[in-house]
XYZ file of C-alpha atoms in Angstrom:
685
model
C 126.967 57.792 80.156
C 123.953 58.943 78.157
C 123.754 62.318 76.432
C 120.211 63.134 75.362
C 118.982 65.900 73.068
C 115.218 66.075 73.724
C 112.637 66.724 71.046
C 109.371 68.580 71.719
C 105.672 67.818 71.510
C 103.525 68.608 68.492
C 100.111 70.259 68.720
C 98.437 66.907 69.511
C 100.967 65.954 72.167
C 103.057 63.447 70.182
C 106.847 63.581 70.359
C 108.201 65.030 67.099
C 110.465 62.390 65.573
C 111.706 61.511 62.068
C 113.308 58.651 60.194
C 116.089 61.010 59.042
C 117.205 64.261 60.619
C 118.506 67.415 58.932
C 120.822 69.224 61.348
C 122.862 67.258 63.918
C 122.981 68.572 67.492
C 126.258 70.402 68.156
C 125.821 70.125 71.943
C 125.809 66.316 71.742
C 129.083 66.413 69.820
C 130.569 68.875 72.351
C 129.638 66.839 75.422
C 130.833 63.600 73.838
C 134.202 65.179 73.003
C 134.654 66.699 76.473
C 133.996 63.327 78.086
C 136.316 61.450 75.742
C 139.162 63.664 76.986
C 139.241 61.868 80.323
C 137.796 58.411 79.552
C 141.192 56.682 79.216
C 142.646 58.504 82.209
C 139.742 57.487 84.451
C 140.154 53.872 83.424
C 143.851 53.901 84.365
C 143.754 56.113 87.456
C 140.297 55.489 88.944
C 139.422 52.072 87.495
C 136.198 53.618 86.190
C 135.164 52.518 82.699
C 132.930 54.981 80.823
C 130.917 54.108 77.718
C 129.140 56.928 75.879
C 125.800 56.727 74.102
C 124.082 59.582 72.240
C 120.302 59.845 71.953
C 118.833 62.513 69.701
C 115.072 62.309 70.130
C 114.507 63.899 66.733
C 115.625 60.550 65.270
C 115.821 58.169 68.267
C 113.462 56.464 70.668
C 114.811 56.413 74.233
C 114.621 52.795 75.532
C 113.694 53.614 79.138
C 113.101 50.059 80.353
C 116.281 48.710 78.769
C 118.289 51.489 80.389
C 116.734 50.661 83.764
C 117.792 47.024 83.403
C 121.375 48.119 82.755
C 121.385 50.333 85.837
C 122.075 47.475 88.244
C 124.947 46.082 90.251
C 128.297 47.625 89.450
C 126.895 49.229 86.284
C 125.630 52.763 86.706
C 123.605 54.628 84.093
C 123.889 58.423 84.223
C 121.851 60.621 81.873
C 122.636 64.216 80.889
C 119.860 66.002 79.002
C 121.782 68.674 77.119
C 121.242 71.790 75.029
C 117.660 72.151 76.282
C 115.885 75.184 74.834
C 112.680 76.533 76.340
C 110.381 74.807 73.848
C 112.143 71.502 74.605
C 111.914 71.899 78.377
C 108.475 70.252 78.838
C 109.688 67.157 77.013
C 113.073 67.251 78.763
C 111.283 67.531 82.106
C 109.135 64.478 81.340
C 112.215 62.479 80.297
C 113.999 63.487 83.508
C 111.027 62.449 85.650
C 110.807 59.077 83.888
C 114.533 58.366 84.206
C 114.564 59.461 87.843
C 111.619 57.182 88.654
C 113.652 54.296 87.197
C 116.584 55.095 89.488
C 118.751 56.701 86.813
C 120.634 59.798 87.935
C 119.742 62.669 85.600
C 121.210 66.120 84.890
C 119.777 68.940 82.765
C 121.579 71.876 81.146
C 121.058 74.188 78.214
C 119.688 77.586 77.289
C 116.451 77.416 79.283
C 117.908 76.744 82.729
C 120.966 78.902 82.001
C 118.859 81.788 80.712
C 116.470 81.706 83.662
C 119.196 81.630 86.309
C 121.324 84.230 84.491
C 118.446 86.715 84.423
C 116.651 85.981 87.711
C 119.465 84.535 89.830
C 117.366 81.639 91.122
C 115.464 78.653 89.658
C 111.841 79.217 88.668
C 109.101 76.721 89.705
C 109.435 74.377 86.705
C 113.189 74.050 87.404
C 112.746 73.776 91.166
C 110.236 70.955 90.627
C 112.968 68.859 89.004
C 115.510 69.724 91.690
C 113.010 68.556 94.332
C 112.912 65.034 92.844
C 116.691 64.772 92.620
C 117.491 66.077 89.121
C 120.743 68.058 88.990
C 120.619 71.423 87.177
C 123.736 72.618 85.329
C 123.797 76.361 84.673
C 126.249 77.844 82.154
C 129.051 76.380 80.069
C 130.310 73.204 81.730
C 133.495 72.473 79.749
C 135.919 73.404 82.527
C 133.981 71.611 85.268
C 132.300 68.701 83.527
C 134.864 66.146 84.713
C 134.404 67.201 88.345
C 130.603 67.256 88.031
C 130.555 63.727 86.619
C 132.944 62.490 89.316
C 130.669 63.993 91.981
C 127.757 62.070 90.467
C 129.711 58.800 90.373
C 130.599 59.238 94.052
C 127.017 60.125 94.970
C 128.075 63.597 96.144
C 126.486 65.678 93.402
C 124.921 69.070 94.066
C 121.371 69.928 93.100
C 122.605 73.000 91.197
C 125.959 73.727 89.586
C 126.469 77.370 88.679
C 129.131 78.364 86.171
C 128.960 82.142 86.366
C 132.408 82.573 84.827
C 132.848 81.955 81.115
C 135.579 79.374 80.423
C 138.628 80.111 78.279
C 137.472 79.067 74.829
C 140.734 79.411 72.893
C 142.045 75.910 73.626
C 138.677 74.282 74.341
C 137.950 70.707 73.283
C 136.636 70.705 69.706
C 133.535 68.597 68.956
C 134.325 65.229 67.394
C 131.589 63.841 65.135
C 130.250 60.361 65.872
C 129.885 58.551 62.529
C 127.121 56.236 63.789
C 125.155 59.342 64.825
C 125.921 61.343 61.678
C 124.711 58.505 59.443
C 121.199 59.032 60.786
C 120.968 62.379 58.992
C 120.058 63.238 55.416
C 123.521 64.729 54.795
C 125.946 62.583 56.835
C 129.004 64.563 55.709
C 127.607 67.807 57.229
C 129.247 68.590 60.579
C 128.696 71.342 63.136
C 131.432 73.449 64.715
C 131.287 76.404 67.096
C 134.369 78.529 66.385
C 133.282 81.270 68.792
C 130.642 82.109 71.380
C 128.949 85.316 72.428
C 127.770 88.398 70.548
C 128.725 92.079 70.970
C 125.254 93.410 70.140
C 122.253 93.939 72.413
C 119.009 92.714 70.776
C 116.276 92.567 73.423
C 114.735 89.322 72.102
C 118.050 87.411 72.105
C 119.183 84.928 74.779
C 122.749 84.449 73.525
C 124.090 87.663 75.032
C 122.790 86.773 78.502
C 123.812 83.095 78.415
C 127.111 83.242 76.495
C 128.008 86.891 77.032
C 128.635 90.077 75.046
C 132.347 89.434 74.705
C 133.406 87.298 71.752
C 135.315 84.204 72.884
C 136.904 82.081 70.206
C 138.804 78.907 69.532
C 142.276 79.300 68.100
C 142.385 79.188 64.319
C 145.052 76.485 64.497
C 142.771 74.128 66.449
C 139.814 74.823 64.158
C 141.868 74.136 61.030
C 143.418 71.000 62.527
C 139.913 69.714 63.273
C 138.673 70.465 59.759
C 141.681 68.635 58.303
C 141.194 65.636 60.593
C 137.441 65.459 59.971
C 138.035 65.569 56.215
C 139.846 62.235 56.476
C 136.719 60.849 58.182
C 134.310 62.044 55.487
C 133.175 65.383 56.967
C 133.725 68.046 54.307
C 130.820 70.415 54.891
C 130.077 72.507 57.989
C 127.507 74.616 59.718
C 129.535 77.054 61.828
C 127.096 77.506 64.706
C 128.649 80.783 65.937
C 125.902 83.311 66.566
C 127.987 85.841 64.625
C 131.014 84.482 62.774
C 131.934 87.879 61.333
C 132.852 89.106 64.852
C 135.170 86.173 65.519
C 138.668 87.754 65.837
C 140.155 84.659 64.154
C 137.899 84.734 61.068
C 140.638 85.726 58.624
C 143.105 83.100 59.832
C 140.391 80.435 59.560
C 139.405 81.544 56.055
C 143.049 81.707 54.923
C 143.630 78.195 56.248
C 140.582 76.757 54.461
C 141.567 78.592 51.264
C 144.941 76.841 51.462
C 143.193 73.479 51.910
C 141.100 74.153 48.802
C 143.531 75.909 46.464
C 146.793 74.177 47.370
C 145.805 70.809 48.827
C 142.804 70.184 46.561
C 140.308 69.539 49.377
C 136.628 70.113 48.656
C 135.286 71.988 51.676
C 132.140 74.082 52.044
C 130.305 75.736 54.913
C 127.462 78.011 55.909
C 127.602 80.551 58.723
C 125.689 83.245 60.576
C 126.780 86.879 60.209
C 125.435 90.351 60.980
C 124.161 93.019 58.587
C 127.467 94.916 58.662
C 129.674 91.967 57.790
C 129.991 93.011 54.143
C 131.772 96.210 55.239
C 134.620 94.259 56.883
C 137.619 94.409 54.567
C 138.120 91.130 52.624
C 135.474 89.298 54.649
C 133.032 88.531 51.821
C 135.750 87.811 49.257
C 137.667 85.418 51.504
C 134.507 83.711 52.744
C 133.573 82.865 49.145
C 137.084 81.590 48.341
C 137.039 79.480 51.511
C 133.936 77.624 50.314
C 131.102 79.570 51.950
C 127.915 78.633 50.101
C 125.362 80.391 52.295
C 125.173 83.092 54.952
C 122.353 83.335 57.472
C 121.506 86.888 58.522
C 119.174 88.148 61.219
C 117.432 90.761 59.113
C 114.419 90.562 61.480
C 112.319 93.407 60.018
C 112.100 96.001 57.245
C 110.410 98.491 59.547
C 112.970 100.898 61.124
C 110.624 101.446 64.096
C 110.704 97.732 64.881
C 114.496 97.608 64.597
C 114.820 100.516 67.019
C 112.261 99.055 69.440
C 114.251 95.835 69.944
C 117.679 97.463 70.136
C 119.085 95.923 66.951
C 121.156 99.014 66.221
C 123.535 97.190 63.880
C 120.765 96.856 61.278
C 120.192 99.725 58.854
C 117.159 99.024 56.664
C 118.475 101.314 53.922
C 121.551 99.071 53.511
C 119.757 95.727 53.241
C 119.815 95.523 49.442
C 123.496 96.550 49.367
C 124.320 93.778 51.837
C 122.519 91.099 49.792
C 124.105 92.296 46.545
C 127.609 92.129 48.067
C 127.183 88.436 48.877
C 125.473 87.697 45.551
C 128.377 89.275 43.664
C 130.659 86.716 45.324
C 128.370 83.803 44.446
C 127.188 83.192 48.029
C 123.482 82.648 48.647
C 121.707 84.621 51.364
C 119.275 83.258 53.944
C 117.514 85.741 56.211
C 115.773 85.280 59.520
C 112.624 87.404 59.621
C 110.567 87.938 62.783
C 106.829 88.615 62.573
C 105.159 90.142 65.620
C 107.279 93.178 66.435
C 105.340 96.061 68.045
C 104.672 97.964 64.811
C 103.727 94.961 62.648
C 100.269 94.692 61.086
C 99.013 92.205 58.457
C 99.269 94.926 55.796
C 102.759 96.095 56.794
C 104.129 92.529 56.911
C 102.575 91.768 53.526
C 104.342 94.803 52.043
C 107.610 93.869 53.778
C 107.540 90.366 52.265
C 106.895 91.874 48.833
C 109.974 94.078 49.233
C 111.978 91.159 50.580
C 111.198 89.225 47.381
C 111.292 91.920 44.732
C 113.542 94.722 45.979
C 116.059 93.164 48.360
C 116.000 89.807 46.517
C 117.067 87.356 49.177
C 117.479 83.706 48.199
C 115.892 82.085 51.208
C 113.943 83.164 54.270
C 113.003 81.627 57.598
C 110.072 83.248 59.362
C 109.624 83.328 63.130
C 107.103 84.708 65.583
C 108.437 87.128 68.166
C 108.759 85.075 71.355
C 109.712 86.214 74.892
C 112.382 83.543 75.327
C 113.549 82.975 78.922
C 117.031 84.451 79.132
C 116.145 87.456 76.973
C 115.558 91.023 78.131
C 112.065 90.884 76.592
C 111.117 87.964 78.829
C 112.596 89.573 81.937
C 110.760 92.861 81.314
C 107.437 91.089 80.719
C 107.789 89.074 83.935
C 108.565 92.223 85.931
C 105.635 94.059 84.315
C 103.268 91.122 84.909
C 102.321 90.854 81.225
C 100.626 87.755 79.853
C 102.811 84.948 78.505
C 101.685 81.433 77.590
C 102.337 79.178 80.615
C 103.103 76.242 78.296
C 106.797 76.429 77.351
C 106.162 73.970 74.509
C 104.872 76.933 72.474
C 108.102 78.927 72.923
C 109.529 77.658 69.626
C 109.102 80.945 67.699
C 106.518 79.208 65.479
C 103.506 79.683 67.784
C 102.163 82.829 69.477
C 103.142 82.810 73.153
C 102.130 86.356 74.091
C 99.646 89.030 73.056
C 100.336 91.443 70.202
C 99.352 95.126 70.485
C 98.021 95.466 66.916
C 96.983 91.952 65.855
C 94.670 89.348 67.309
C 96.156 85.888 67.793
C 94.273 84.669 64.694
C 95.553 87.574 62.577
C 99.107 86.987 63.799
C 99.036 83.291 62.877
C 97.416 84.010 59.502
C 100.014 86.695 58.719
C 102.839 84.333 59.687
C 101.481 81.538 57.469
C 100.901 83.946 54.588
C 104.544 85.045 54.739
C 105.690 81.441 54.194
C 103.203 80.888 51.371
C 104.137 84.125 49.633
C 107.902 83.729 49.798
C 107.878 80.045 48.826
C 105.300 80.464 46.081
C 106.090 78.838 42.746
C 106.495 82.228 41.055
C 109.005 83.542 43.587
C 111.033 80.326 43.526
C 111.344 80.663 39.742
C 112.771 84.162 40.135
C 115.203 83.061 42.841
C 116.580 80.135 40.832
C 116.949 82.093 37.592
C 118.864 84.944 39.201
C 121.040 82.515 41.211
C 123.201 81.616 38.222
C 124.731 78.203 37.708
C 127.193 78.495 40.629
C 124.601 78.741 43.400
C 121.716 76.996 41.602
C 121.924 73.533 43.137
C 122.551 74.765 46.677
C 119.390 76.855 46.472
C 117.402 74.074 44.772
C 118.430 71.606 47.494
C 117.302 74.030 50.208
C 113.983 74.552 48.414
C 113.445 70.783 48.438
C 114.143 70.708 52.187
C 112.002 73.715 53.089
C 109.010 72.945 50.877
C 108.972 69.319 52.056
C 108.855 70.495 55.697
C 106.060 72.956 54.981
C 103.875 70.106 53.713
C 103.460 68.822 57.306
C 103.432 71.748 58.178
C 106.528 72.013 60.376
C 109.231 74.665 60.545
C 112.136 73.416 58.367
C 114.763 74.105 61.027
C 113.212 71.544 63.390
C 111.823 69.125 60.805
C 113.315 66.033 59.235
C 112.312 63.486 56.631
C 109.487 60.947 57.129
C 107.592 61.673 60.352
C 107.411 58.843 62.895
C 104.718 58.577 65.550
C 104.426 56.158 68.453
C 100.979 55.716 69.945
C 102.097 55.794 73.582
C 104.976 58.242 73.123
C 102.741 61.135 74.023
C 102.652 64.033 76.455
C 101.481 63.095 79.961
C 97.813 63.932 80.419
C 96.988 63.453 76.725
C 94.546 60.551 76.107
C 96.173 57.560 74.382
C 94.216 56.463 71.321
C 93.076 52.824 71.008
C 95.484 50.743 68.914
C 93.128 50.213 65.974
C 91.979 53.825 65.752
C 95.575 55.048 65.945
C 96.742 52.705 63.158
C 93.881 53.730 60.858
C 94.648 57.368 61.481
C 98.362 56.865 60.783
C 97.553 55.076 57.515
C 95.395 58.022 56.423
C 98.147 60.467 57.438
C 100.826 58.504 55.581
C 98.706 58.165 52.450
C 97.858 61.872 52.586
C 101.546 62.700 53.014
C 102.481 60.417 50.116
C 99.909 62.105 47.881
C 101.301 65.548 48.778
C 104.859 64.445 48.068
C 104.009 62.933 44.703
C 102.436 66.246 43.704
C 105.480 68.012 45.149
C 107.794 65.795 43.075
C 105.957 66.840 39.901
C 106.062 70.489 40.995
C 109.827 70.264 41.556
C 110.267 68.802 38.077
C 108.313 71.659 36.568
C 110.317 74.191 38.583
C 113.586 72.626 37.408
C 112.485 72.537 33.762
C 111.615 76.242 33.904
C 114.900 77.281 35.541
C 117.471 74.600 34.658
C 119.438 76.983 32.449
C 119.744 80.043 34.718
C 122.425 81.640 32.529
C 120.468 81.169 29.261
C 118.933 84.459 27.951
C 115.735 82.693 26.834
C 115.110 81.194 30.261
C 115.847 84.558 31.882
C 113.435 86.347 29.542
C 110.598 83.887 30.157
C 111.132 83.995 33.922
C 111.244 87.795 33.994
C 108.142 88.217 31.819
C 106.036 85.691 33.741
C 107.210 87.101 37.083
C 106.072 90.548 35.979
C 102.621 89.200 35.082
C 102.390 87.381 38.429
C 103.189 90.629 40.247
C 100.589 92.428 38.079
C 97.961 90.005 39.392
C 98.797 91.009 42.946
C 98.724 94.728 42.149
C 95.369 94.382 40.362
C 93.726 93.066 43.529
C 94.520 96.364 45.287
C 92.754 98.591 42.706
C 89.886 100.526 44.297
C 88.285 102.573 41.473
C 88.138 103.130 37.702
C 90.763 105.871 37.778
C 93.286 103.512 39.373
C 92.231 100.865 36.861
C 93.099 103.120 33.912
C 96.485 104.066 35.376
C 97.251 100.408 36.055
C 96.278 99.193 32.565
C 98.209 102.025 30.855
C 101.339 101.098 32.796
C 100.782 97.412 32.059
C 100.426 97.977 28.309
C 103.589 100.086 28.248
C 105.571 97.394 30.052
C 104.168 94.660 27.811
C 105.347 96.684 24.787
C 108.845 96.772 26.277
C 108.818 92.988 26.502
C 107.538 92.790 22.913
C 110.440 94.929 21.702
C 112.988 93.070 23.798
C 111.810 89.521 23.138
C 114.697 87.183 22.275
C 112.564 84.152 21.465
C 113.061 82.435 18.126
C 111.045 80.609 15.476
C 107.512 79.524 16.294
C 107.921 80.635 19.934
C 108.551 84.230 18.813
C 105.535 84.189 16.464
C 103.254 82.872 19.187
C 104.602 85.413 21.658
C 103.938 88.305 19.253
C 100.380 87.071 18.639
C 99.828 86.742 22.380
C 100.985 90.317 23.021
C 98.435 91.534 20.447
C 95.656 89.550 22.126
C 96.656 90.913 25.518
C 96.469 94.527 24.303
C 92.954 93.918 22.973
C 91.962 92.369 26.302
C 93.344 95.348 28.238
C 91.465 97.785 25.958
C 88.209 95.955 26.652
C 88.961 95.976 30.369
C 89.000 99.794 30.483
C 86.237 100.455 27.954
C 82.771 101.486 29.068
C 81.276 98.487 27.274
C 83.387 95.892 29.027
C 81.756 92.761 30.402
C 80.993 93.068 34.114
C 82.823 89.779 34.651
C 86.057 90.991 33.034
C 87.694 92.367 36.206
C 86.972 89.141 38.113
C 88.521 87.122 35.302
C 91.710 89.195 35.163
C 93.808 86.964 37.453
C 92.752 83.695 35.753
C 93.462 85.323 32.397
C 97.032 86.260 33.354
C 97.573 82.820 34.881
C 96.603 81.315 31.533
C 98.950 83.701 29.689
C 101.841 82.758 31.975
C 101.301 79.061 31.297
C 101.020 79.637 27.546
C 104.310 81.529 27.393
C 106.125 78.879 29.441
C 104.636 76.048 27.401
C 105.547 77.297 23.935
C 108.922 78.735 25.011
C 110.199 75.676 26.937
C 108.789 72.535 25.311
C 109.592 70.094 28.119
C 107.493 72.156 30.512
C 104.442 71.665 28.304
C 105.168 67.924 28.186
C 105.435 67.692 31.986
C 102.193 69.612 32.478
C 100.267 67.454 29.996
C 101.390 64.300 31.780
C 100.513 65.706 35.202
C 97.076 66.777 33.923
C 96.492 63.310 32.454
C 97.178 61.622 35.804
C 94.895 64.092 37.565
C 92.013 63.379 35.170
C 92.587 59.622 35.354
C 92.464 59.636 39.155
C 89.315 61.763 39.015
C 87.678 59.113 36.802
C 88.594 56.389 39.255
C 87.244 58.393 42.185
C 83.902 58.661 40.382
C 84.028 54.931 39.478
C 84.104 55.584 35.750
C 85.752 52.214 35.108
C 84.810 51.766 31.424
C 86.621 54.905 30.133
C 89.544 53.950 32.337
C 89.695 50.414 30.836
C 89.713 51.725 27.268
C 92.528 54.128 28.229
C 94.932 51.401 29.405
C 97.217 51.549 26.298
C 97.421 55.321 26.644
C 98.108 54.995 30.369
C 101.056 52.695 29.672
C 102.447 55.132 27.092
C 102.058 58.114 29.443
C 103.622 56.142 32.289
C 106.689 55.409 30.153
C 107.031 59.076 29.213
C 106.595 60.085 32.845
C 109.221 57.564 33.952
C 111.715 58.934 31.445
C 111.115 62.543 32.534
C 111.253 61.671 36.230
C 114.397 59.574 35.805
C 116.105 62.435 33.986
C 115.110 64.865 36.733
C 116.321 62.545 39.509
C 119.637 62.018 37.708
C 120.278 65.754 37.364
C 119.344 66.445 41.001
C 121.583 63.657 42.353
C 124.522 64.652 40.169
C 123.869 68.412 40.371
C 124.118 68.800 36.602
C 122.090 70.946 34.227
């Protein structure tokens, strides 16, 4: 019995696959556990021996020919392609066609087929095409009927479509059991997934959950959840992603939290988890406090938009924009980091409005992490249904329905503007300056959790690939490509892969140095000096952005007057000591002279254009003389950059004479890098 979680195709048609994954597939764990419930009984009662194999295409290559060879004689190979979302459906469809052509009976289930049939009542052409070649479609949650479905398949009496219109009783449902051989393929093998409840009581028009899993919250019993957590702990699983769409509406939340608190405070277990909640969760009595005590390190919130018109347009009535900052502060006060989902492409979005929203997200609401998505008419959502009925344009290629590509038209932005705005949001939020602010205000308790997530997200953005579907070290197979896409000649493909790998290595070396610099600037988040430097430099970085919006001399004078006043406040409140304080005071004096020249009638015509570079230089000066190791790291990085530039221009003689210096710099770099790696691995300051 094969359970397959399909990947998807990238923009060139290659299957997206990695050496190491990030998030394990909860559906694979669920289906494995459900099947294990009757494996022994079948062997005794039916003389049918079942072996289970999991394939997660994000990290695995499906061995089609080997599977076909096994599907002979008394051995029967059956494949279930599970948890298929709309953006995975093209790849899942191609897998199903290949397996079927090899004589392997194949079934498909998941959100795409379930969403389509739930909303329209009947299969659409892409689903019917699979049914016509003998693929069985499974609609809905199969827990209660999976044993019968599989027995039908074994007997050769399977239906072409199984419809589970009734939601199964979830309270005593089989709990997913992690497969250690599967978990070891991920970057964090002790991170498990667990769905404690299903459904959501709200009515967002872009959401598929409410139409596939229902409005009514169905939940596992707290006793079963806690028993599973205790059992998994003995097998090395001590961290969880609770995959509930809205954990705060799980009626058993308090019993679960109380049980985990007992594990931690009385039994000494080290357990942590992250979960999804709604924007009103902080108003539930004891919810935030008990979540923090139970080991919650991060909450994911569907903030979606800062524009009240957008919130109203999509029916997300539970979100009140005026309460966003209060919500974030409530979780921060309990030491829990906040991660928001933010959708770009709502009806009232424009490049300018989104840019302002991201600024507020960073500076006013102060979230710790953000994931950006493009509004997508996902099959199974009300948005998709309404657009089909109205005959509006939607991309016919489901591979783009991943919320990272435009799949419909926007009323106020061209496709190019939409993509550019989306990319700018990522760049702005994950800019070096904003990451400094996030880490400094995190405090020592949440610091390493946030730093680890920054490493994950920034590494994914180097590809670029959305972090939630990315892994570590991209793998490409020349022939593992979307049907209809030309296969490159072997030699050309290998040369291209070498260039891609070398380019990726170069980016990651630079990223490693950037991470070191970020850590050196923020590694003492509770230290007043580090806080002062971070706050001052963040203010100057924001001043650069505001300066670019100035339209006339009058605005220039107002801006400079405000800037000088704020700089004076920093001068009076500076807590630097010794030579750092002297240099800071001198720098403030130089800055005031520069600002006076900027607004004088005799100022150089180039002065306004040099304003941003000037402040960038000031920021680096302050960081260098305030935090000595930062200056050391930057000098070493600059040295390597200049040395490589010499080599590129074949200036061999200067390079040869620099060999002793290169060795010395390399030793210093090794010591700094080793220290950084040690602190990251041991999560120490």
